[in-house]
Amino acid sequence: RYWYPDFIGNSGAQRPTTDEMLQAMQSGIRRSLPNGPVGTFLSGGLDSSTITGLASQIAESPLPAFTIGFDATGYDEMSFARTVAEHFGNEHQQYYVTCADVVDSAPYIAANCDEPFGNSSIIPTYFCAKLAASHGCSTMLAGDGGDELFGGNERYAKQRIFEHFGRLPPVLQSLAKRLASQHQDSPITVLRKFSSYVSQASVPLPDRLETYNLLTMIPSDRIFTADFLAAVRPSEPLDMMSSVYDAAGQTDTLNHLLYLD
């Protein structure tokens, strides 16, 4: 570890902070622009849209932008990317990944990773790089980390909602837990959601982040062999998470979560 973030109080000086952030992003983009052909990975989100716009300004001409789409309702952000590219005047190249693309490319992508990579975003990233290379771009700029810097991930807001449960009087918490235990498998959606909320809110942070996942919903002996379970310490992931979470010191829940990420 070469750096540990310090959490300080909000000074309220919004304008200087905004200017400093803009200057830092511009400086980073200038350092990243190569002499050769360069494009941007434009997903349509705030991060990549910001990089696409700033890079085009710094380069003094719009850079080519490349976007990967998905032909699935609720998962395709191509329309946002098109709007951004039109706004900044970028030459916009687009490609829709198919199911066959995923099946065919997965073994190749996995074989070229230095270690197991558990994020499916590597698949559209691969196809976006492939698309850019086919148009002569040897370097791509992408935006990442905005949610982690500014607390934009949905799970941060979720944890704040869960904290409301802990402020209820103990008698109400006990009543809610009894009701929730009776409706875990209810056919009524609102009751199932209520049960899920109470069961998660009843677990303190950071344990809540580790326990609410598929591997804790299914008994370990149904997933792993007895030899494997005997060779590992099942509590190690949670122990490691707790030590990092606590290392943030005396600060609010959001900063603990940001520090953990």
C-alpha positions as semicolon CSV with decimal commas, in nm:
position;residue;x (nm);y (nm);z (nm)
1;R;0,000;0,000;0,000
2;Y;0,147;0,332;-0,105
3;W;-0,143;0,554;-0,005
4;Y;-0,419;0,567;0,256
5;P;-0,707;0,814;0,212
6;D;-0,777;1,057;0,495
7;F;-1,134;1,163;0,565
8;I;-1,173;1,527;0,660
9;G;-1,480;1,737;0,725
10;N;-1,666;1,912;0,444
11;S;-1,532;2,266;0,423
12;G;-1,825;2,383;0,212
13;A;-1,587;2,532;-0,047
14;Q;-1,771;2,377;-0,340
15;R;-1,636;2,598;-0,619
16;P;-1,259;2,549;-0,557
17;T;-1,315;2,174;-0,517
18;T;-1,499;2,160;-0,849
19;D;-1,227;2,357;-1,025
20;E;-0,954;2,139;-0,876
21;M;-1,131;1,824;-0,992
22;L;-1,169;1,959;-1,345
23;Q;-0,800;2,053;-1,357
24;A;-0,699;1,709;-1,228
25;M;-0,907;1,534;-1,495
26;Q;-0,773;1,757;-1,771
27;S;-0,417;1,696;-1,653
28;G;-0,470;1,321;-1,643
29;I;-0,615;1,315;-1,994
30;R;-0,329;1,524;-2,133
31;R;-0,078;1,278;-1,988
32;S;-0,271;0,985;-2,134
33;L;-0,306;1,114;-2,489
34;P;-0,050;0,934;-2,709
35;N;0,101;1,054;-3,033
36;G;-0,069;0,776;-3,227
37;P;-0,438;0,716;-3,305
38;V;-0,659;0,725;-2,996
39;G;-1,030;0,680;-2,932
40;T;-1,265;0,660;-2,634
41;F;-1,467;0,378;-2,487
42;L;-1,807;0,550;-2,468
43;S;-2,065;0,357;-2,268
44;G;-2,307;0,647;-2,233
45;G;-2,255;0,684;-1,859
46;L;-2,123;0,989;-1,676
47;D;-1,764;0,864;-1,648
48;S;-1,699;0,777;-2,011
49;S;-1,906;1,071;-2,137
50;T;-1,694;1,312;-1,931
51;I;-1,370;1,161;-2,061
52;T;-1,498;1,167;-2,420
53;G;-1,593;1,534;-2,396
54;L;-1,278;1,653;-2,219
55;A;-1,045;1,447;-2,439
56;S;-1,207;1,588;-2,751
57;Q;-1,157;1,942;-2,622
58;I;-0,795;1,882;-2,525
59;A;-0,714;1,709;-2,855
60;E;-0,871;2,011;-3,032
61;S;-1,081;1,779;-3,247
62;P;-1,344;1,518;-3,158
63;L;-1,190;1,176;-3,099
64;P;-1,355;0,867;-3,246
65;A;-1,584;0,704;-2,990
66;F;-1,667;0,333;-2,968
67;T;-1,971;0,182;-2,802
68;I;-2,087;-0,171;-2,731
69;G;-2,460;-0,239;-2,712
70;F;-2,678;-0,528;-2,597
71;D;-3,001;-0,632;-2,763
72;A;-3,178;-0,676;-2,430
73;T;-3,439;-0,454;-2,268
74;G;-3,303;-0,267;-1,968
75;Y;-2,938;-0,340;-2,044
76;D;-2,871;-0,127;-2,352
77;E;-2,744;0,230;-2,313
78;M;-2,665;0,288;-2,679
79;S;-2,912;0,576;-2,701
80;F;-2,722;0,767;-2,430
81;A;-2,390;0,707;-2,604
82;R;-2,535;0,832;-2,934
83;T;-2,658;1,148;-2,764
84;V;-2,313;1,214;-2,615
85;A;-2,131;1,148;-2,944
86;E;-2,370;1,377;-3,128
87;H;-2,323;1,651;-2,866
88;F;-1,942;1,644;-2,887
89;G;-1,928;1,572;-3,259
90;N;-1,748;1,238;-3,228
91;E;-1,729;0,985;-3,508
92;H;-1,930;0,710;-3,341
93;Q;-1,870;0,340;-3,409
94;Q;-2,115;0,091;-3,259
95;Y;-2,136;-0,286;-3,222
96;Y;-2,403;-0,506;-3,066
97;V;-2,268;-0,810;-2,881
98;T;-2,466;-1,128;-2,946
99;C;-2,508;-1,440;-2,733
100;A;-2,288;-1,627;-2,981
101;D;-2,017;-1,361;-2,936
102;V;-2,013;-1,421;-2,561
103;V;-2,000;-1,800;-2,591
104;D;-1,727;-1,794;-2,855
105;S;-1,508;-1,531;-2,689
106;A;-1,528;-1,634;-2,322
107;P;-1,259;-1,907;-2,338
108;Y;-1,022;-1,678;-2,530
109;I;-1,075;-1,387;-2,289
110;A;-1,029;-1,610;-1,983
111;A;-0,711;-1,761;-2,127
112;N;-0,559;-1,415;-2,169
113;C;-0,633;-1,292;-1,816
114;D;-0,344;-1,306;-1,570
115;E;-0,580;-1,423;-1,295
116;P;-0,951;-1,505;-1,249
117;F;-1,162;-1,200;-1,332
118;G;-1,510;-1,202;-1,182
119;N;-1,664;-0,906;-1,365
120;S;-1,856;-0,967;-1,685
121;S;-1,767;-0,614;-1,804
122;I;-1,451;-0,763;-1,950
123;I;-1,659;-0,905;-2,237
124;P;-1,789;-0,572;-2,374
125;T;-1,447;-0,421;-2,300
126;Y;-1,285;-0,685;-2,521
127;F;-1,528;-0,626;-2,807
128;C;-1,492;-0,249;-2,776
129;A;-1,113;-0,276;-2,800
130;K;-1,152;-0,510;-3,096
131;L;-1,385;-0,262;-3,267
132;A;-1,142;0,025;-3,205
133;A;-0,847;-0,175;-3,337
134;S;-1,039;-0,251;-3,656
135;H;-1,068;0,126;-3,709
136;G;-0,698;0,191;-3,654
137;C;-0,700;0,298;-3,288
138;S;-0,415;0,155;-3,083
139;T;-0,506;0,338;-2,760
140;M;-0,840;0,397;-2,589
141;L;-0,936;0,627;-2,305
142;A;-1,210;0,513;-2,068
143;G;-1,381;0,658;-1,763
144;D;-1,389;0,463;-1,439
145;G;-1,409;0,532;-1,067
146;G;-1,659;0,817;-1,058
147;D;-1,907;0,622;-0,845
148;E;-1,634;0,525;-0,601
149;L;-1,506;0,883;-0,571
150;F;-1,844;1,049;-0,527
151;G;-2,057;0,777;-0,367
152;G;-2,269;0,723;-0,676
153;N;-2,323;0,348;-0,653
154;E;-2,676;0,239;-0,571
155;R;-2,552;0,014;-0,291
156;Y;-2,431;0,318;-0,095
157;A;-2,783;0,459;-0,086
158;K;-2,919;0,114;0,000
159;Q;-2,702;0,087;0,310
160;R;-2,829;0,423;0,429
161;I;-3,186;0,296;0,397
162;F;-3,094;-0,014;0,598
163;E;-2,957;0,208;0,875
164;H;-3,307;0,349;0,940
165;F;-3,409;0,009;1,076
166;G;-3,145;0,028;1,349
167;R;-3,294;0,355;1,474
168;L;-3,632;0,196;1,548
169;P;-3,716;0,113;1,911
170;P;-3,614;-0,245;1,998
171;V;-3,976;-0,354;2,040
172;L;-4,059;-0,245;1,684
173;Q;-3,747;-0,417;1,548
174;S;-3,848;-0,739;1,722
175;L;-4,201;-0,717;1,582
176;A;-4,071;-0,650;1,231
177;K;-3,838;-0,951;1,250
178;R;-4,124;-1,180;1,354
179;L;-4,342;-1,055;1,069
180;A;-4,056;-1,083;0,820
181;S;-3,986;-1,444;0,915
182;Q;-4,344;-1,533;0,823
183;H;-4,332;-1,381;0,474
184;Q;-3,996;-1,486;0,326
185;D;-4,168;-1,689;0,053
186;S;-4,487;-1,487;0,025
187;P;-4,648;-1,468;-0,321
188;I;-4,711;-1,099;-0,249
189;T;-4,413;-0,897;-0,376
190;V;-4,430;-0,619;-0,116
191;L;-4,423;-0,873;0,168
192;R;-4,123;-1,054;0,020
193;K;-3,940;-0,722;-0,016
194;F;-4,029;-0,630;0,341
195;S;-3,891;-0,963;0,461
196;S;-3,571;-0,916;0,260
197;Y;-3,524;-0,563;0,392
198;V;-3,561;-0,666;0,754
199;S;-3,334;-0,969;0,719
200;Q;-3,059;-0,755;0,565
201;A;-3,107;-0,455;0,793
202;S;-3,079;-0,680;1,099
203;V;-2,717;-0,762;1,012
204;P;-2,463;-0,487;1,099
205;L;-2,205;-0,352;0,858
206;P;-1,976;-0,472;0,715
207;D;-2,111;-0,825;0,776
208;R;-2,420;-0,734;0,576
209;L;-2,213;-0,688;0,259
210;E;-2,056;-1,034;0,286
211;T;-2,353;-1,236;0,407
212;Y;-2,610;-1,125;0,150
213;N;-2,483;-1,320;-0,148
214;L;-2,552;-1,649;-0,318
215;L;-2,274;-1,840;-0,143
216;T;-2,430;-1,771;0,197
217;M;-2,782;-1,861;0,086
218;I;-2,676;-2,212;-0,014
219;P;-2,511;-2,444;0,242
220;S;-2,136;-2,462;0,182
221;D;-2,134;-2,842;0,171
222;R;-2,366;-2,829;-0,130
223;I;-2,113;-2,623;-0,325
224;F;-1,770;-2,733;-0,203
225;T;-1,616;-3,068;-0,122
226;A;-1,536;-3,168;0,235
227;D;-1,163;-3,161;0,157
228;F;-1,187;-2,805;0,028
229;L;-1,382;-2,684;0,332
230;A;-1,127;-2,849;0,562
231;A;-0,841;-2,670;0,386
232;V;-0,980;-2,316;0,406
233;R;-1,095;-2,077;0,677
234;P;-1,455;-1,988;0,580
235;S;-1,454;-1,672;0,791
236;E;-1,145;-1,528;0,621
237;P;-1,327;-1,313;0,359
238;L;-1,543;-1,150;0,626
239;D;-1,248;-1,104;0,863
240;M;-1,049;-0,931;0,590
241;M;-1,344;-0,710;0,493
242;S;-1,404;-0,612;0,856
243;S;-1,041;-0,513;0,913
244;V;-1,042;-0,287;0,606
245;Y;-1,383;-0,141;0,692
246;D;-1,270;-0,055;1,046
247;A;-0,942;0,095;0,922
248;A;-1,133;0,400;0,794
249;G;-1,145;0,521;1,154
250;Q;-1,400;0,757;1,305
251;T;-1,606;0,863;1,006
252;D;-1,955;0,814;0,866
253;T;-2,094;0,502;0,700
254;L;-2,051;0,633;0,346
255;N;-1,679;0,697;0,398
256;H;-1,638;0,350;0,547
257;L;-1,798;0,202;0,234
258;L;-1,587;0,417;0,002
259;Y;-1,273;0,320;0,191
260;L;-1,367;-0,047;0,165
261;D;-1,419;-0,023;-0,212
